[in-house]
Amino acid sequence: MIRAARLGIMGGTFDPIHFGHLVAAEEALVQFNLDRVIFMPTGMPAAKAHAAVTSAEHRYLMTVIATAANPDFDVSRMEVDRPGVTYTVDTLEALRDAHGPAAELFFITGTDAVWEIVSWKDADKVADLATFIAATRPGYDLDAARAANESATTRFAIEFIEVPALAISSTDLRARVAERRPIRYLTPEPVVSYIEKHRLYRESI
Ligand code: ATP
Ligand code: MG
């Protein structure tokens, strides 16, 4: 019997992608028996509309080279190619249309992102479309994230998972490059080379 697809979606700005993202996606894949994880770099992220974000093409390509060796990881251009501000509800609806009603969608985030999710556009629709997998992230309190969901107007199906703790953030990587400090071993080697080649993040942020 053919089992309905279980698709993980790892959304993020990925400016740049790092091992924290990859570990969270891999753990979600295995713990939830997902068929694959689709990395979904945002176009113009709603939550970061005021911040200077690196071009979508660079972020997309870094995500591709970071995930290329993993047969269970894919990268989608869906949000990068969609004009205007990115809303996750549009992405989930498009994936639902593409994969059919039987497919199960799992949206993977870090615990810090739970605060944002509960305030997302069309929260009710989003909650209907996907189950959320929130990965532990150093510096962010799991119980506080749980409480945020409990007290939100729209209650989301959120599964909290423990992942090996990596206190890595894209913000820190950008600051490191700007200050000429190393980023090796914080993100895959090809991403380090890509950042050097294109001289990304060299201006202070
Ligand atoms: P920035 O510092 O620019 O916000 P970031 O490191 O938080 O970057 P994002 O692209 O904002 O990266 O994150 C995408 C998703 O990955 C979010 O759901 C975030 O919570 C999660 N995430 C990021 N870093 C980690 C980490 N070290 N451990 C677990 N989850 C993480
Ligand atoms: Mg972030």
Tab-separated table of C-alpha atoms and ligand atoms in Angstrom:
chain	number	residue	atom	x	y	z
A	1	MET	CA	0.000	0.000	0.000
A	2	ILE	CA	1.291	3.442	-0.865
A	3	ARG	CA	1.704	5.606	2.201
A	4	ALA	CA	0.876	9.306	1.963
A	5	ALA	CA	3.923	11.505	1.673
A	6	ARG	CA	5.277	13.084	4.839
A	7	LEU	CA	7.028	16.257	3.796
A	8	GLY	CA	9.196	18.402	6.029
A	9	ILE	CA	9.550	22.067	5.159
A	10	MET	CA	12.487	23.915	6.671
A	11	GLY	CA	11.754	27.597	6.225
A	12	GLY	CA	14.329	30.271	6.844
A	13	THR	CA	16.145	33.310	5.598
A	14	PHE	CA	19.347	31.250	5.442
A	15	ASP	CA	21.489	34.379	5.385
A	16	PRO	CA	23.655	32.261	5.463
A	17	ILE	CA	22.617	28.646	6.110
A	18	HIS	CA	24.609	26.967	8.941
A	19	PHE	CA	24.892	23.672	10.827
A	20	GLY	CA	22.101	24.663	13.258
A	21	HIS	CA	19.613	24.546	10.359
A	22	LEU	CA	21.004	21.281	9.006
A	23	VAL	CA	20.969	19.485	12.357
A	24	ALA	CA	17.380	20.574	13.067
A	25	ALA	CA	16.243	19.343	9.633
A	26	GLU	CA	18.051	16.007	9.925
A	27	GLU	CA	16.652	15.331	13.396
A	28	ALA	CA	13.127	16.184	12.282
A	29	LEU	CA	13.534	13.915	9.247
A	30	VAL	CA	14.523	10.939	11.372
A	31	GLN	CA	12.348	11.509	14.456
A	32	PHE	CA	9.198	12.062	12.375
A	33	ASN	CA	9.942	9.511	9.696
A	34	LEU	CA	9.664	12.139	6.965
A	35	ASP	CA	10.217	11.235	3.314
A	36	ARG	CA	12.289	14.346	2.729
A	37	VAL	CA	12.886	17.849	3.926
A	38	ILE	CA	12.393	20.730	1.534
A	39	PHE	CA	14.499	23.753	2.448
A	40	MET	CA	12.547	26.861	1.601
A	41	PRO	CA	14.618	30.052	1.539
A	42	THR	CA	12.316	33.042	1.944
A	43	GLY	CA	11.935	35.677	-0.734
A	44	MET	CA	11.401	38.939	1.111
A	45	PRO	CA	10.700	37.673	4.657
A	46	ALA	CA	7.721	39.358	6.328
A	47	ALA	CA	9.446	39.327	9.710
A	48	LYS	CA	12.643	40.876	8.376
A	49	ALA	CA	11.148	43.430	5.966
A	50	HIS	CA	13.130	46.243	7.557
A	51	ALA	CA	16.486	44.490	7.716
A	52	ALA	CA	19.030	44.396	4.913
A	53	VAL	CA	18.843	40.834	3.653
A	54	THR	CA	21.298	39.313	1.164
A	55	SER	CA	19.935	38.709	-2.337
A	56	ALA	CA	17.609	35.741	-2.592
A	57	GLU	CA	19.792	34.176	-5.278
A	58	HIS	CA	22.867	34.042	-3.018
A	59	ARG	CA	20.818	32.651	-0.117
A	60	TYR	CA	19.202	30.071	-2.384
A	61	LEU	CA	22.530	28.925	-3.859
A	62	MET	CA	24.196	28.640	-0.446
A	63	THR	CA	21.269	26.488	0.675
A	64	VAL	CA	21.693	24.283	-2.412
A	65	ILE	CA	25.402	23.707	-1.896
A	66	ALA	CA	24.959	23.065	1.840
A	67	THR	CA	22.343	20.366	1.248
A	68	ALA	CA	23.547	18.900	-2.079
A	69	ALA	CA	25.114	15.754	-0.611
A	70	ASN	CA	22.032	14.694	1.373
A	71	PRO	CA	19.603	12.603	-0.737
A	72	ASP	CA	16.739	13.399	1.667
A	73	PHE	CA	17.155	17.179	1.411
A	74	ASP	CA	15.771	19.329	-1.408
A	75	VAL	CA	15.687	23.074	-1.914
A	76	SER	CA	12.686	24.880	-3.356
A	77	ARG	CA	12.718	28.141	-5.293
A	78	MET	CA	9.027	28.682	-4.605
A	79	GLU	CA	9.375	31.610	-2.186
A	80	VAL	CA	12.450	33.072	-3.848
A	81	ASP	CA	10.549	33.325	-7.131
A	82	ARG	CA	7.315	34.674	-5.642
A	83	PRO	CA	7.205	38.463	-5.939
A	84	GLY	CA	6.494	40.600	-2.882
A	85	VAL	CA	6.642	39.788	0.803
A	86	THR	CA	6.766	36.082	1.663
A	87	TYR	CA	3.903	34.594	3.659
A	88	THR	CA	4.123	30.989	4.772
A	89	VAL	CA	0.388	30.480	4.269
A	90	ASP	CA	0.849	30.923	0.489
A	91	THR	CA	3.696	28.409	0.463
A	92	LEU	CA	1.790	25.795	2.424
A	93	GLU	CA	-1.251	26.165	0.172
A	94	ALA	CA	0.915	25.759	-2.925
A	95	LEU	CA	2.539	22.634	-1.469
A	96	ARG	CA	-0.847	21.234	-0.519
A	97	ASP	CA	-2.054	21.772	-4.120
A	98	ALA	CA	1.112	20.246	-5.580
A	99	HIS	CA	1.205	17.155	-3.352
A	100	GLY	CA	-2.498	16.469	-2.893
A	101	PRO	CA	-4.745	16.279	0.146
A	102	ALA	CA	-3.212	13.071	1.494
A	103	ALA	CA	0.273	14.526	1.913
A	104	GLU	CA	1.212	15.492	5.459
A	105	LEU	CA	3.094	18.746	5.812
A	106	PHE	CA	5.489	19.337	8.715
A	107	PHE	CA	6.917	22.820	9.094
A	108	ILE	CA	10.243	22.741	10.930
A	109	THR	CA	11.410	25.717	13.013
A	110	GLY	CA	13.581	26.548	15.977
A	111	THR	CA	11.970	27.296	19.354
A	112	ASP	CA	12.598	31.024	18.855
A	113	ALA	CA	10.395	31.034	15.757
A	114	VAL	CA	7.343	29.770	17.685
A	115	TRP	CA	6.764	33.335	18.890
A	116	GLU	CA	6.547	34.489	15.292
A	117	ILE	CA	4.403	31.619	14.051
A	118	VAL	CA	1.583	32.321	16.449
A	119	SER	CA	1.350	35.837	15.013
A	120	TRP	CA	1.540	34.819	11.355
A	121	LYS	CA	-0.821	36.040	8.661
A	122	ASP	CA	-3.833	33.738	8.326
A	123	ALA	CA	-2.836	31.796	11.441
A	124	ASP	CA	-5.989	29.654	11.329
A	125	LYS	CA	-5.280	28.498	7.809
A	126	VAL	CA	-1.624	27.856	8.588
A	127	ALA	CA	-2.608	25.776	11.621
A	128	ASP	CA	-4.913	23.664	9.432
A	129	LEU	CA	-2.324	23.105	6.740
A	130	ALA	CA	0.661	21.859	8.715
A	131	THR	CA	1.981	20.329	11.887
A	132	PHE	CA	4.873	22.277	13.362
A	133	ILE	CA	8.094	20.729	14.586
A	134	ALA	CA	9.974	23.074	16.902
A	135	ALA	CA	13.601	22.171	17.500
A	136	THR	CA	15.369	23.201	20.696
A	137	ARG	CA	17.750	26.100	20.223
A	138	PRO	CA	20.313	27.311	22.775
A	139	GLY	CA	19.214	30.513	24.475
A	140	TYR	CA	15.506	29.961	23.870
A	141	ASP	CA	13.202	28.549	26.485
A	142	LEU	CA	11.090	25.591	25.437
A	143	ASP	CA	8.478	26.125	28.149
A	144	ALA	CA	8.079	29.772	27.190
A	145	ALA	CA	7.539	28.735	23.581
A	146	ARG	CA	4.964	26.158	24.687
A	147	ALA	CA	3.215	28.803	26.768
A	148	ALA	CA	3.125	31.204	23.814
A	149	ASN	CA	1.271	28.581	21.788
A	150	GLU	CA	-1.080	27.749	24.664
A	151	SER	CA	-2.087	31.379	25.078
A	152	ALA	CA	-2.364	32.224	21.380
A	153	THR	CA	-5.755	32.807	19.786
A	154	THR	CA	-5.019	30.153	17.203
A	155	ARG	CA	-3.624	26.979	18.722
A	156	PHE	CA	-1.040	25.232	16.545
A	157	ALA	CA	-0.155	21.564	16.485
A	158	ILE	CA	3.450	21.876	17.610
A	159	GLU	CA	5.724	18.952	18.377
A	160	PHE	CA	8.803	19.967	20.330
A	161	ILE	CA	11.968	17.984	19.623
A	162	GLU	CA	15.414	17.918	21.208
A	163	VAL	CA	18.250	18.422	18.754
A	164	PRO	CA	21.995	18.513	19.498
A	165	ALA	CA	22.469	22.047	20.755
A	166	LEU	CA	24.342	24.333	18.403
A	167	ALA	CA	24.636	27.940	19.520
A	168	ILE	CA	25.063	29.087	15.936
A	169	SER	CA	23.101	31.873	14.252
A	170	SER	CA	23.282	33.556	10.860
A	171	THR	CA	23.546	36.897	12.670
A	172	ASP	CA	26.717	35.687	14.384
A	173	LEU	CA	28.147	34.326	11.128
A	174	ARG	CA	27.575	37.670	9.385
A	175	ALA	CA	29.215	39.528	12.273
A	176	ARG	CA	32.163	37.151	12.205
A	177	VAL	CA	32.786	37.699	8.508
A	178	ALA	CA	32.506	41.470	8.939
A	179	GLU	CA	35.056	41.294	11.766
A	180	ARG	CA	37.303	38.903	9.800
A	181	ARG	CA	36.816	36.149	12.364
A	182	PRO	CA	36.474	32.495	11.240
A	183	ILE	CA	33.216	30.812	10.243
A	184	ARG	CA	34.821	27.488	9.325
A	185	TYR	CA	33.128	24.534	11.126
A	186	LEU	CA	29.989	26.614	11.727
A	187	THR	CA	28.658	26.026	8.207
A	188	PRO	CA	29.641	23.500	5.511
A	189	GLU	CA	32.979	24.172	3.816
A	190	PRO	CA	31.464	24.959	0.374
A	191	VAL	CA	29.351	27.696	1.988
A	192	VAL	CA	32.493	29.190	3.552
A	193	SER	CA	34.108	29.228	0.095
A	194	TYR	CA	30.992	30.712	-1.522
A	195	ILE	CA	30.913	33.547	1.009
A	196	GLU	CA	34.602	34.274	0.371
A	197	LYS	CA	34.243	34.068	-3.402
A	198	HIS	CA	31.348	36.528	-3.494
A	199	ARG	CA	32.732	38.673	-0.674
A	200	LEU	CA	29.440	38.465	1.220
A	201	TYR	CA	28.955	40.009	4.680
A	202	ARG	CA	32.243	41.925	4.619
A	203	GLU	CA	30.654	45.245	5.511
A	204	SER	CA	29.722	45.518	9.186
A	205	ILE	CA	26.024	44.966	9.914
B	1	ATP	P1	19.225	35.239	11.955
B	1	ATP	O1	20.227	35.341	13.062
B	1	ATP	O2	19.557	36.041	10.731
B	1	ATP	O3	17.791	35.387	12.399
B	1	ATP	P2	19.026	32.358	12.148
B	1	ATP	O4	20.312	31.690	12.515
B	1	ATP	O5	18.000	32.544	13.212
B	1	ATP	O6	19.359	33.725	11.409
B	1	ATP	P3	16.971	31.806	10.263
B	1	ATP	O7	17.161	31.704	8.781
B	1	ATP	O8	16.338	33.010	10.854
B	1	ATP	O9	18.436	31.580	10.920
B	1	ATP	O10	16.269	30.503	10.827
B	1	ATP	C1	15.540	29.574	10.095
B	1	ATP	C2	14.962	28.547	11.067
B	1	ATP	O11	16.010	27.777	11.662
B	1	ATP	C3	14.205	29.205	12.231
B	1	ATP	O12	13.053	28.424	12.491
B	1	ATP	C4	15.190	29.106	13.378
B	1	ATP	O13	14.539	29.041	14.631
B	1	ATP	C5	15.925	27.801	13.073
B	1	ATP	N1	17.283	27.798	13.605
B	1	ATP	C6	18.272	28.656	13.301
B	1	ATP	N2	19.406	28.378	13.962
B	1	ATP	C7	19.140	27.293	14.743
B	1	ATP	C8	19.931	26.531	15.690
B	1	ATP	N3	21.193	26.854	15.955
B	1	ATP	N4	19.323	25.464	16.289
B	1	ATP	C9	18.025	25.163	16.013
B	1	ATP	N5	17.235	25.841	15.134
B	1	ATP	C10	17.784	26.896	14.502
B	2	MG	MG	16.375	33.835	12.970
